[in-house]
Amino acid sequence: MQRLACEAKATTTIVSSDKDLMQLVGNGGTMLRHHEGPAASARAEVIEKFGVGPEKVIEVQALIGDSTDNVPGVPGIGVKTAAQLIGEYGDLETLLKRASEIKQDKRRQSLIDNASWRTCPAPG
Protein backbone atom coordinates (compact mmCIF):
# COMPACT_ATOMS: atom_id res chain seq x y z
CA MET A 1 0.00 0.00 0.00
CA GLN A 2 2.78 2.41 0.93
CA ARG A 3 4.46 1.82 -2.44
CA LEU A 4 1.21 2.44 -4.31
CA ALA A 5 0.59 5.63 -2.35
CA CYS A 6 4.11 6.81 -3.10
CA GLU A 7 3.65 6.11 -6.82
CA ALA A 8 0.40 8.10 -6.74
CA LYS A 9 2.25 10.96 -4.96
CA ALA A 10 -0.12 10.58 -2.00
CA THR A 11 0.84 10.81 1.65
CA THR A 12 0.21 8.09 4.19
CA THR A 13 0.30 7.80 7.95
CA ILE A 14 0.92 4.40 9.47
CA VAL A 15 -0.53 4.07 12.97
CA SER A 16 1.24 1.29 14.83
CA SER A 17 3.57 0.60 17.72
CA ASP A 18 5.52 -1.92 15.60
CA LYS A 19 8.95 -0.39 15.06
CA ASP A 20 9.51 -2.70 12.06
CA LEU A 21 7.13 -0.49 10.11
CA MET A 22 9.53 2.43 10.48
CA GLN A 23 11.15 1.13 7.30
CA LEU A 24 8.14 2.59 5.45
CA VAL A 25 8.72 6.15 6.64
CA GLY A 26 9.68 8.59 3.91
CA ASN A 27 8.54 9.21 0.35
CA GLY A 28 5.28 10.65 1.62
CA GLY A 29 4.86 8.22 4.51
CA THR A 30 4.97 9.02 8.21
CA MET A 31 4.36 6.84 11.21
CA LEU A 32 2.34 7.62 14.29
CA ARG A 33 3.50 5.43 17.14
CA HIS A 34 0.52 5.85 19.44
CA HIS A 35 2.34 4.98 22.66
CA GLU A 36 4.97 7.69 22.06
CA GLY A 37 2.62 10.64 21.79
CA PRO A 38 1.04 12.58 18.97
CA ALA A 39 4.14 13.33 16.86
CA ALA A 40 4.54 11.35 13.65
CA SER A 41 7.89 9.79 12.86
CA ALA A 42 9.72 11.16 9.87
CA ARG A 43 13.03 10.16 8.30
CA ALA A 44 15.00 12.17 10.88
CA GLU A 45 13.41 10.27 13.77
CA VAL A 46 14.16 6.93 12.11
CA ILE A 47 17.80 7.95 11.71
CA GLU A 48 17.89 9.13 15.33
CA LYS A 49 16.45 5.84 16.59
CA PHE A 50 18.30 3.37 14.34
CA GLY A 51 21.30 5.31 13.03
CA VAL A 52 20.25 4.58 9.44
CA GLY A 53 17.51 5.65 7.05
CA PRO A 54 14.22 3.74 6.77
CA GLU A 55 15.55 1.67 3.86
CA LYS A 56 18.15 0.05 6.17
CA VAL A 57 16.04 -0.42 9.33
CA ILE A 58 15.42 -4.10 8.59
CA GLU A 59 19.18 -4.72 8.26
CA VAL A 60 19.89 -3.09 11.62
CA GLN A 61 17.00 -5.03 13.18
CA ALA A 62 18.46 -8.28 11.84
CA LEU A 63 21.77 -7.53 13.55
CA ILE A 64 20.43 -6.30 16.90
CA GLY A 65 17.62 -8.83 17.06
CA ASP A 66 14.01 -8.38 18.05
CA SER A 67 12.52 -10.69 20.66
CA THR A 68 8.99 -9.60 19.69
CA ASP A 69 9.49 -11.02 16.19
CA ASN A 70 11.68 -13.92 17.36
CA VAL A 71 14.76 -12.56 15.56
CA PRO A 72 17.84 -13.67 17.51
CA GLY A 73 20.28 -11.06 16.24
CA VAL A 74 24.01 -11.16 16.88
CA PRO A 75 25.15 -11.20 20.52
CA GLY A 76 27.13 -8.09 21.42
CA ILE A 77 25.77 -6.01 18.53
CA GLY A 78 23.63 -3.04 19.56
CA VAL A 79 21.98 -0.30 17.55
CA LYS A 80 25.07 1.93 17.27
CA THR A 81 27.36 -0.89 16.20
CA ALA A 82 24.79 -2.30 13.78
CA ALA A 83 24.26 1.13 12.18
CA GLN A 84 28.02 1.62 11.89
CA LEU A 85 28.49 -1.80 10.26
CA ILE A 86 25.62 -1.33 7.81
CA GLY A 87 26.90 2.17 7.03
CA GLU A 88 30.38 0.80 6.36
CA TYR A 89 29.45 -2.36 4.42
CA GLY A 90 26.21 -1.19 2.80
CA ASP A 91 24.01 -4.17 3.54
CA LEU A 92 23.77 -7.32 5.62
CA GLU A 93 24.86 -9.73 2.88
CA THR A 94 28.02 -7.76 2.14
CA LEU A 95 28.78 -7.44 5.85
CA LEU A 96 28.50 -11.18 6.39
CA LYS A 97 30.56 -11.98 3.28
CA ARG A 98 33.29 -9.62 4.48
CA ALA A 99 33.04 -10.38 8.21
CA SER A 100 36.63 -11.67 8.23
CA GLU A 101 37.78 -8.07 7.58
CA ILE A 102 36.40 -6.79 10.88
CA LYS A 103 39.27 -5.84 13.16
CA GLN A 104 37.56 -6.39 16.53
CA ASP A 105 38.08 -10.09 17.30
CA LYS A 106 34.93 -10.58 19.40
CA ARG A 107 32.68 -8.72 16.97
CA ARG A 108 34.11 -10.56 13.95
CA GLN A 109 33.70 -13.96 15.61
CA SER A 110 30.18 -13.19 16.81
CA LEU A 111 29.13 -12.22 13.28
CA ILE A 112 30.71 -15.35 11.80
CA ASP A 113 29.25 -17.63 14.47
CA ASN A 114 25.75 -16.19 14.11
CA ALA A 115 25.55 -15.75 10.34
CA SER A 116 23.69 -19.02 9.75
CA TRP A 117 20.34 -17.75 11.10
CA ARG A 118 19.96 -15.48 8.07
CA THR A 119 19.68 -18.48 5.75
CA CYS A 120 16.83 -20.14 7.65
CA PRO A 121 13.58 -20.30 5.70
CA ALA A 122 10.82 -17.94 6.78
CA PRO A 123 8.16 -19.50 9.00
CA GLY A 124 4.85 -20.48 7.48
Coordinates of N, CA, C and O in Angstrom, one line a residue:
M1 N 0.8 -1.2 0.0 CA 0.0 0.0 0.0 C 0.9 1.3 0.0 O 0.6 2.2 -0.7
Q2 N 1.9 1.2 0.8 CA 2.8 2.4 0.9 C 3.4 2.7 -0.4 O 3.5 3.8 -0.9
R3 N 3.8 1.6 -1.1 CA 4.5 1.8 -2.4 C 3.5 2.4 -3.4 O 3.8 3.3 -4.2
L4 N 2.2 1.9 -3.4 CA 1.2 2.4 -4.3 C 0.9 3.9 -4.0 O 0.7 4.7 -4.9
A5 N 0.8 4.2 -2.7 CA 0.6 5.6 -2.3 C 1.7 6.5 -2.8 O 1.5 7.6 -3.3
C6 N 2.9 6.0 -2.7 CA 4.1 6.8 -3.1 C 4.1 7.0 -4.6 O 4.3 8.1 -5.1
E7 N 3.7 6.0 -5.4 CA 3.7 6.1 -6.8 C 2.6 7.1 -7.2 O 2.7 7.8 -8.2
A8 N 1.5 7.2 -6.4 CA 0.4 8.1 -6.7 C 0.7 9.5 -6.2 O -0.2 10.4 -6.2
K9 N 1.9 9.7 -5.6 CA 2.3 11.0 -5.0 C 1.3 11.4 -3.8 O 1.1 12.5 -3.5
A10 N 0.8 10.4 -3.2 CA -0.1 10.6 -2.0 C 0.7 10.5 -0.7 O 1.8 9.9 -0.7
T11 N 0.2 11.0 0.4 CA 0.8 10.8 1.6 C 0.1 9.8 2.5 O -1.1 9.6 2.3
T12 N 0.8 9.1 3.3 CA 0.2 8.1 4.2 C 0.7 8.3 5.6 O 1.8 8.8 5.8
T13 N -0.1 7.8 6.6 CA 0.3 7.8 8.0 C 0.0 6.4 8.5 O -1.1 5.9 8.4
I14 N 1.0 5.7 8.9 CA 0.9 4.4 9.5 C 0.7 4.6 11.0 O 1.5 5.3 11.6
V15 N -0.3 4.0 11.5 CA -0.5 4.1 13.0 C -0.3 2.7 13.6 O -1.0 1.7 13.3
S16 N 0.8 2.6 14.3 CA 1.2 1.3 14.8 C 2.3 1.5 15.9 O 3.0 2.5 15.8
S17 N 2.5 0.6 16.8 CA 3.6 0.6 17.7 C 4.7 -0.3 17.3 O 5.7 -0.4 17.9
D18 N 4.5 -1.0 16.1 CA 5.5 -1.9 15.6 C 6.7 -1.2 14.9 O 6.5 -0.6 13.9
K19 N 7.8 -1.2 15.6 CA 9.0 -0.4 15.1 C 9.4 -0.9 13.7 O 10.1 -0.2 13.0
D20 N 9.1 -2.2 13.4 CA 9.5 -2.7 12.1 C 8.9 -1.9 10.9 O 9.5 -1.8 9.9
L21 N 7.8 -1.3 11.2 CA 7.1 -0.5 10.1 C 7.8 0.9 9.9 O 7.5 1.5 8.9
M22 N 8.8 1.2 10.7 CA 9.5 2.4 10.5 C 10.3 2.4 9.2 O 10.7 3.4 8.6
Q23 N 10.5 1.2 8.6 CA 11.2 1.1 7.3 C 10.3 1.7 6.2 O 10.8 2.0 5.1
L24 N 9.0 2.0 6.5 CA 8.1 2.6 5.4 C 8.1 4.1 5.5 O 7.4 4.7 4.7
V25 N 8.7 4.7 6.5 CA 8.7 6.2 6.6 C 9.5 6.8 5.5 O 10.6 6.3 5.1
G26 N 9.0 7.9 5.0 CA 9.7 8.6 3.9 C 8.9 8.5 2.6 O 7.9 7.7 2.6
N27 N 9.3 9.2 1.6 CA 8.5 9.2 0.4 C 7.0 9.4 0.5 O 6.2 8.7 0.0
G28 N 6.7 10.3 1.4 CA 5.3 10.7 1.6 C 4.7 9.9 2.8 O 3.5 10.1 3.1
G29 N 5.4 9.0 3.4 CA 4.9 8.2 4.5 C 5.4 8.7 5.9 O 6.6 8.9 6.0
T30 N 4.6 8.8 6.8 CA 5.0 9.0 8.2 C 4.4 7.9 9.1 O 3.6 7.1 8.6
M31 N 4.8 7.9 10.3 CA 4.4 6.8 11.2 C 4.0 7.5 12.5 O 4.8 8.2 13.1
L32 N 2.8 7.2 13.0 CA 2.3 7.6 14.3 C 2.4 6.4 15.2 O 1.7 5.5 15.1
R33 N 3.3 6.5 16.2 CA 3.5 5.4 17.1 C 2.7 5.8 18.4 O 3.2 6.6 19.2
H34 N 1.5 5.4 18.5 CA 0.5 5.9 19.4 C 1.0 5.9 20.9 O 0.6 6.7 21.7
H35 N 1.9 5.0 21.3 CA 2.3 5.0 22.7 C 3.4 6.0 22.9 O 3.8 6.2 24.0
E36 N 3.9 6.7 21.9 CA 5.0 7.7 22.1 C 4.5 9.1 21.9 O 5.2 10.0 21.9
G37 N 3.2 9.3 21.9 CA 2.6 10.6 21.8 C 2.1 11.0 20.4 O 2.2 10.2 19.5
P38 N 1.7 12.2 20.2 CA 1.0 12.6 19.0 C 2.0 12.9 17.8 O 1.5 13.0 16.7
A39 N 3.2 13.0 18.0 CA 4.1 13.3 16.9 C 4.3 12.1 15.9 O 4.5 11.0 16.4
A40 N 4.3 12.4 14.6 CA 4.5 11.4 13.7 C 6.0 11.2 13.4 O 6.8 12.2 13.4
S41 N 6.5 10.0 13.2 CA 7.9 9.8 12.9 C 8.2 10.1 11.4 O 7.4 9.8 10.5
A42 N 9.2 10.8 11.2 CA 9.7 11.2 9.9 C 11.1 10.6 9.7 O 11.7 10.0 10.7
R43 N 11.7 10.7 8.6 CA 13.0 10.2 8.3 C 14.0 10.5 9.4 O 14.8 9.6 9.8
A44 N 14.0 11.7 9.9 CA 15.0 12.2 10.9 C 14.9 11.4 12.2 O 15.8 11.0 12.8
E45 N 13.6 11.1 12.6 CA 13.4 10.3 13.8 C 13.9 8.8 13.6 O 14.4 8.2 14.5
V46 N 13.7 8.3 12.4 CA 14.2 6.9 12.1 C 15.7 6.9 12.2 O 16.2 6.0 12.9
I47 N 16.3 7.9 11.6 CA 17.8 7.9 11.7 C 18.3 8.1 13.2 O 19.2 7.5 13.6
E48 N 17.5 8.9 13.9 CA 17.9 9.1 15.3 C 17.8 7.8 16.1 O 18.6 7.5 17.0
K49 N 16.7 7.1 15.8 CA 16.4 5.8 16.6 C 17.4 4.7 16.2 O 17.8 3.9 17.0
F50 N 17.6 4.5 14.9 CA 18.3 3.4 14.3 C 19.7 3.7 13.8 O 20.4 2.8 13.5
G51 N 20.0 5.0 13.6 CA 21.3 5.3 13.0 C 21.4 5.1 11.5 O 22.5 5.3 11.0
V52 N 20.3 4.8 10.9 CA 20.2 4.6 9.4 C 18.9 5.1 8.9 O 18.0 5.3 9.7
G53 N 18.8 5.3 7.6 CA 17.5 5.6 7.1 C 16.5 4.5 7.1 O 16.9 3.3 7.3
P54 N 15.3 4.8 6.8 CA 14.2 3.7 6.8 C 14.5 2.5 5.9 O 14.2 1.4 6.2
E55 N 15.2 2.8 4.8 CA 15.5 1.7 3.9 C 16.5 0.6 4.4 O 16.7 -0.5 3.9
K56 N 17.2 1.0 5.5 CA 18.2 0.1 6.2 C 17.7 -0.4 7.6 O 18.4 -1.2 8.2
V57 N 16.5 0.0 8.0 CA 16.0 -0.4 9.3 C 16.0 -1.9 9.5 O 16.5 -2.5 10.5
I58 N 15.6 -2.6 8.5 CA 15.4 -4.1 8.6 C 16.8 -4.8 8.7 O 16.9 -5.8 9.4
E59 N 17.8 -4.2 8.2 CA 19.2 -4.7 8.3 C 19.7 -4.5 9.7 O 20.3 -5.4 10.2
V60 N 19.5 -3.3 10.2 CA 19.9 -3.1 11.6 C 19.1 -4.0 12.6 O 19.7 -4.6 13.5
Q61 N 17.8 -4.1 12.3 CA 17.0 -5.0 13.2 C 17.5 -6.5 13.1 O 17.5 -7.2 14.1
A62 N 17.9 -6.9 12.0 CA 18.5 -8.3 11.8 C 19.7 -8.5 12.7 O 19.9 -9.5 13.3
L63 N 20.5 -7.4 12.8 CA 21.8 -7.5 13.6 C 21.5 -7.4 15.1 O 22.1 -8.2 15.8
I64 N 20.6 -6.5 15.5 CA 20.4 -6.3 16.9 C 19.4 -7.3 17.5 O 19.4 -7.5 18.7
G65 N 18.6 -7.9 16.6 CA 17.6 -8.8 17.1 C 16.4 -8.1 17.5 O 16.3 -6.9 17.7
D66 N 15.3 -8.9 17.6 CA 14.0 -8.4 18.1 C 13.2 -9.5 18.7 O 12.7 -10.4 17.9
S67 N 13.2 -9.6 20.0 CA 12.5 -10.7 20.7 C 11.0 -10.8 20.3 O 10.5 -11.8 20.3
T68 N 10.4 -9.6 20.0 CA 9.0 -9.6 19.7 C 8.7 -10.4 18.4 O 7.7 -11.1 18.3
D69 N 9.6 -10.3 17.5 CA 9.5 -11.0 16.2 C 10.3 -12.3 16.1 O 10.5 -12.9 15.1
N70 N 10.9 -12.7 17.3 CA 11.7 -13.9 17.4 C 12.9 -13.9 16.4 O 13.2 -14.9 15.8
V71 N 13.5 -12.7 16.3 CA 14.8 -12.6 15.6 C 15.9 -12.6 16.6 O 16.0 -11.7 17.4
P72 N 16.8 -13.5 16.5 CA 17.8 -13.7 17.5 C 18.9 -12.6 17.5 O 19.4 -12.2 18.5
G73 N 19.2 -12.1 16.3 CA 20.3 -11.1 16.2 C 21.7 -11.6 16.5 O 21.8 -12.9 16.5
V74 N 22.6 -10.8 16.6 CA 24.0 -11.2 16.9 C 24.4 -10.7 18.3 O 24.3 -9.5 18.5
P75 N 24.8 -11.6 19.2 CA 25.2 -11.2 20.5 C 26.3 -10.2 20.5 O 27.2 -10.3 19.7
G76 N 26.1 -9.1 21.3 CA 27.1 -8.1 21.4 C 27.0 -7.0 20.4 O 27.7 -6.0 20.4
I77 N 26.0 -7.1 19.5 CA 25.8 -6.0 18.5 C 24.5 -5.2 18.9 O 23.4 -5.8 19.0
G78 N 24.7 -3.9 19.2 CA 23.6 -3.0 19.6 C 23.3 -2.1 18.4 O 23.9 -2.2 17.3
V79 N 22.4 -1.2 18.6 CA 22.0 -0.3 17.6 C 23.1 0.5 17.0 O 23.3 0.6 15.7
K80 N 24.0 1.1 17.8 CA 25.1 1.9 17.3 C 26.0 1.1 16.4 O 26.5 1.5 15.4
T81 N 26.4 0.0 16.9 CA 27.4 -0.9 16.2 C 26.7 -1.4 14.9 O 27.4 -1.4 13.8
A82 N 25.5 -1.8 15.0 CA 24.8 -2.3 13.8 C 24.7 -1.2 12.7 O 25.0 -1.4 11.5
A83 N 24.3 0.0 13.1 CA 24.3 1.1 12.2 C 25.6 1.4 11.6 O 25.7 1.7 10.4
Q84 N 26.7 1.4 12.4 CA 28.0 1.6 11.9 C 28.4 0.6 10.9 O 28.9 0.9 9.8
L85 N 28.1 -0.7 11.2 CA 28.5 -1.8 10.3 C 27.7 -1.7 8.9 O 28.3 -1.9 7.9
I86 N 26.4 -1.5 9.0 CA 25.6 -1.3 7.8 C 26.1 -0.1 7.0 O 26.2 -0.2 5.8
G87 N 26.4 1.0 7.7 CA 26.9 2.2 7.0 C 28.2 1.9 6.3 O 28.4 2.3 5.2
E88 N 29.1 1.1 6.9 CA 30.4 0.8 6.4 C 30.3 -0.2 5.2 O 31.0 -0.1 4.2
Y89 N 29.5 -1.3 5.4 CA 29.5 -2.4 4.4 C 28.3 -2.3 3.5 O 28.2 -3.0 2.5
G90 N 27.3 -1.4 3.7 CA 26.2 -1.2 2.8 C 25.0 -2.0 3.0 O 23.9 -1.5 3.0
D91 N 25.2 -3.3 3.3 CA 24.0 -4.2 3.5 C 24.5 -5.4 4.3 O 25.7 -5.7 4.5
L92 N 23.5 -6.2 4.8 CA 23.8 -7.3 5.6 C 24.5 -8.4 4.9 O 25.5 -9.0 5.4
E93 N 24.2 -8.7 3.7 CA 24.9 -9.7 2.9 C 26.3 -9.4 2.7 O 27.2 -10.3 2.9
T94 N 26.6 -8.2 2.3 CA 28.0 -7.8 2.1 C 28.8 -7.8 3.5 O 29.9 -8.3 3.5
L95 N 28.2 -7.4 4.5 CA 28.8 -7.4 5.9 C 29.2 -8.9 6.2 O 30.3 -9.1 6.6
L96 N 28.2 -9.8 6.0 CA 28.5 -11.2 6.4 C 29.5 -11.8 5.5 O 30.4 -12.6 5.9
K97 N 29.5 -11.5 4.2 CA 30.6 -12.0 3.3 C 32.0 -11.5 3.6 O 32.9 -12.2 3.4
R98 N 32.0 -10.2 4.2 CA 33.3 -9.6 4.5 C 33.6 -9.6 6.0 O 34.5 -8.8 6.4
A99 N 32.9 -10.4 6.8 CA 33.0 -10.4 8.2 C 34.5 -10.6 8.6 O 34.9 -10.1 9.7
S100 N 35.2 -11.4 7.9 CA 36.6 -11.7 8.2 C 37.5 -10.4 8.2 O 38.6 -10.4 8.8
E101 N 37.0 -9.3 7.6 CA 37.8 -8.1 7.6 C 37.6 -7.2 8.8 O 38.4 -6.3 9.0
I102 N 36.7 -7.6 9.7 CA 36.4 -6.8 10.9 C 37.5 -7.0 11.9 O 37.9 -8.1 12.2
K103 N 38.1 -5.8 12.3 CA 39.3 -5.8 13.2 C 39.0 -6.3 14.6 O 39.9 -6.9 15.2
Q104 N 37.9 -6.0 15.2 CA 37.6 -6.4 16.5 C 37.3 -7.9 16.6 O 36.3 -8.4 16.0
D105 N 38.2 -8.6 17.3 CA 38.1 -10.1 17.3 C 36.7 -10.6 17.7 O 36.1 -11.5 17.1
K106 N 36.2 -10.1 18.9 CA 34.9 -10.6 19.4 C 33.8 -10.3 18.4 O 32.9 -11.2 18.2
R107 N 33.7 -9.1 17.9 CA 32.7 -8.7 17.0 C 32.7 -9.6 15.7 O 31.7 -10.1 15.2
R108 N 33.9 -9.7 15.2 CA 34.1 -10.6 14.0 C 33.6 -12.0 14.2 O 32.8 -12.5 13.4
Q109 N 34.1 -12.6 15.3 CA 33.7 -14.0 15.6 C 32.2 -14.1 15.9 O 31.6 -15.1 15.4
S110 N 31.6 -13.1 16.5 CA 30.2 -13.2 16.8 C 29.4 -13.1 15.5 O 28.4 -13.9 15.3
L111 N 29.8 -12.3 14.6 CA 29.1 -12.2 13.3 C 29.3 -13.5 12.5 O 28.3 -14.1 12.0
I112 N 30.5 -14.1 12.5 CA 30.7 -15.3 11.8 C 29.9 -16.5 12.4 O 29.2 -17.3 11.7
D113 N 29.9 -16.6 13.8 CA 29.2 -17.6 14.5 C 27.7 -17.6 14.3 O 27.1 -18.6 14.4
N114 N 27.2 -16.4 14.1 CA 25.7 -16.2 14.1 C 25.2 -15.9 12.7 O 24.1 -15.5 12.6
A115 N 26.0 -16.1 11.7 CA 25.5 -15.8 10.3 C 24.6 -16.8 9.8 O 23.7 -16.4 8.9
S116 N 24.5 -18.0 10.3 CA 23.7 -19.0 9.7 C 22.2 -18.8 9.9 O 21.4 -19.2 9.1
W117 N 21.8 -18.0 10.9 CA 20.3 -17.8 11.1 C 19.7 -17.0 9.9 O 18.6 -17.2 9.6
R118 N 20.5 -16.3 9.2 CA 20.0 -15.5 8.1 C 19.5 -16.4 6.9 O 18.8 -15.9 6.0
T119 N 20.0 -17.6 6.9 CA 19.7 -18.5 5.8 C 18.5 -19.4 6.1 O 18.1 -20.2 5.2
C120 N 18.0 -19.3 7.3 CA 16.8 -20.1 7.7 C 15.6 -19.7 6.9 O 15.4 -18.5 6.7
P121 N 14.8 -20.7 6.4 CA 13.6 -20.3 5.7 C 12.6 -19.6 6.6 O 12.6 -19.8 7.8
A122 N 11.8 -18.7 6.0 CA 10.8 -17.9 6.8 C 9.7 -18.9 7.3 O 9.4 -19.9 6.6
P123 N 9.2 -18.6 8.5 CA 8.2 -19.5 9.0 C 6.9 -19.4 8.2 O 6.6 -18.4 7.5
G124 N 6.1 -20.5 8.2 CA 4.9 -20.5 7.5 C 4.9 -21.2 6.2 O 4.3 -21.6 5.4

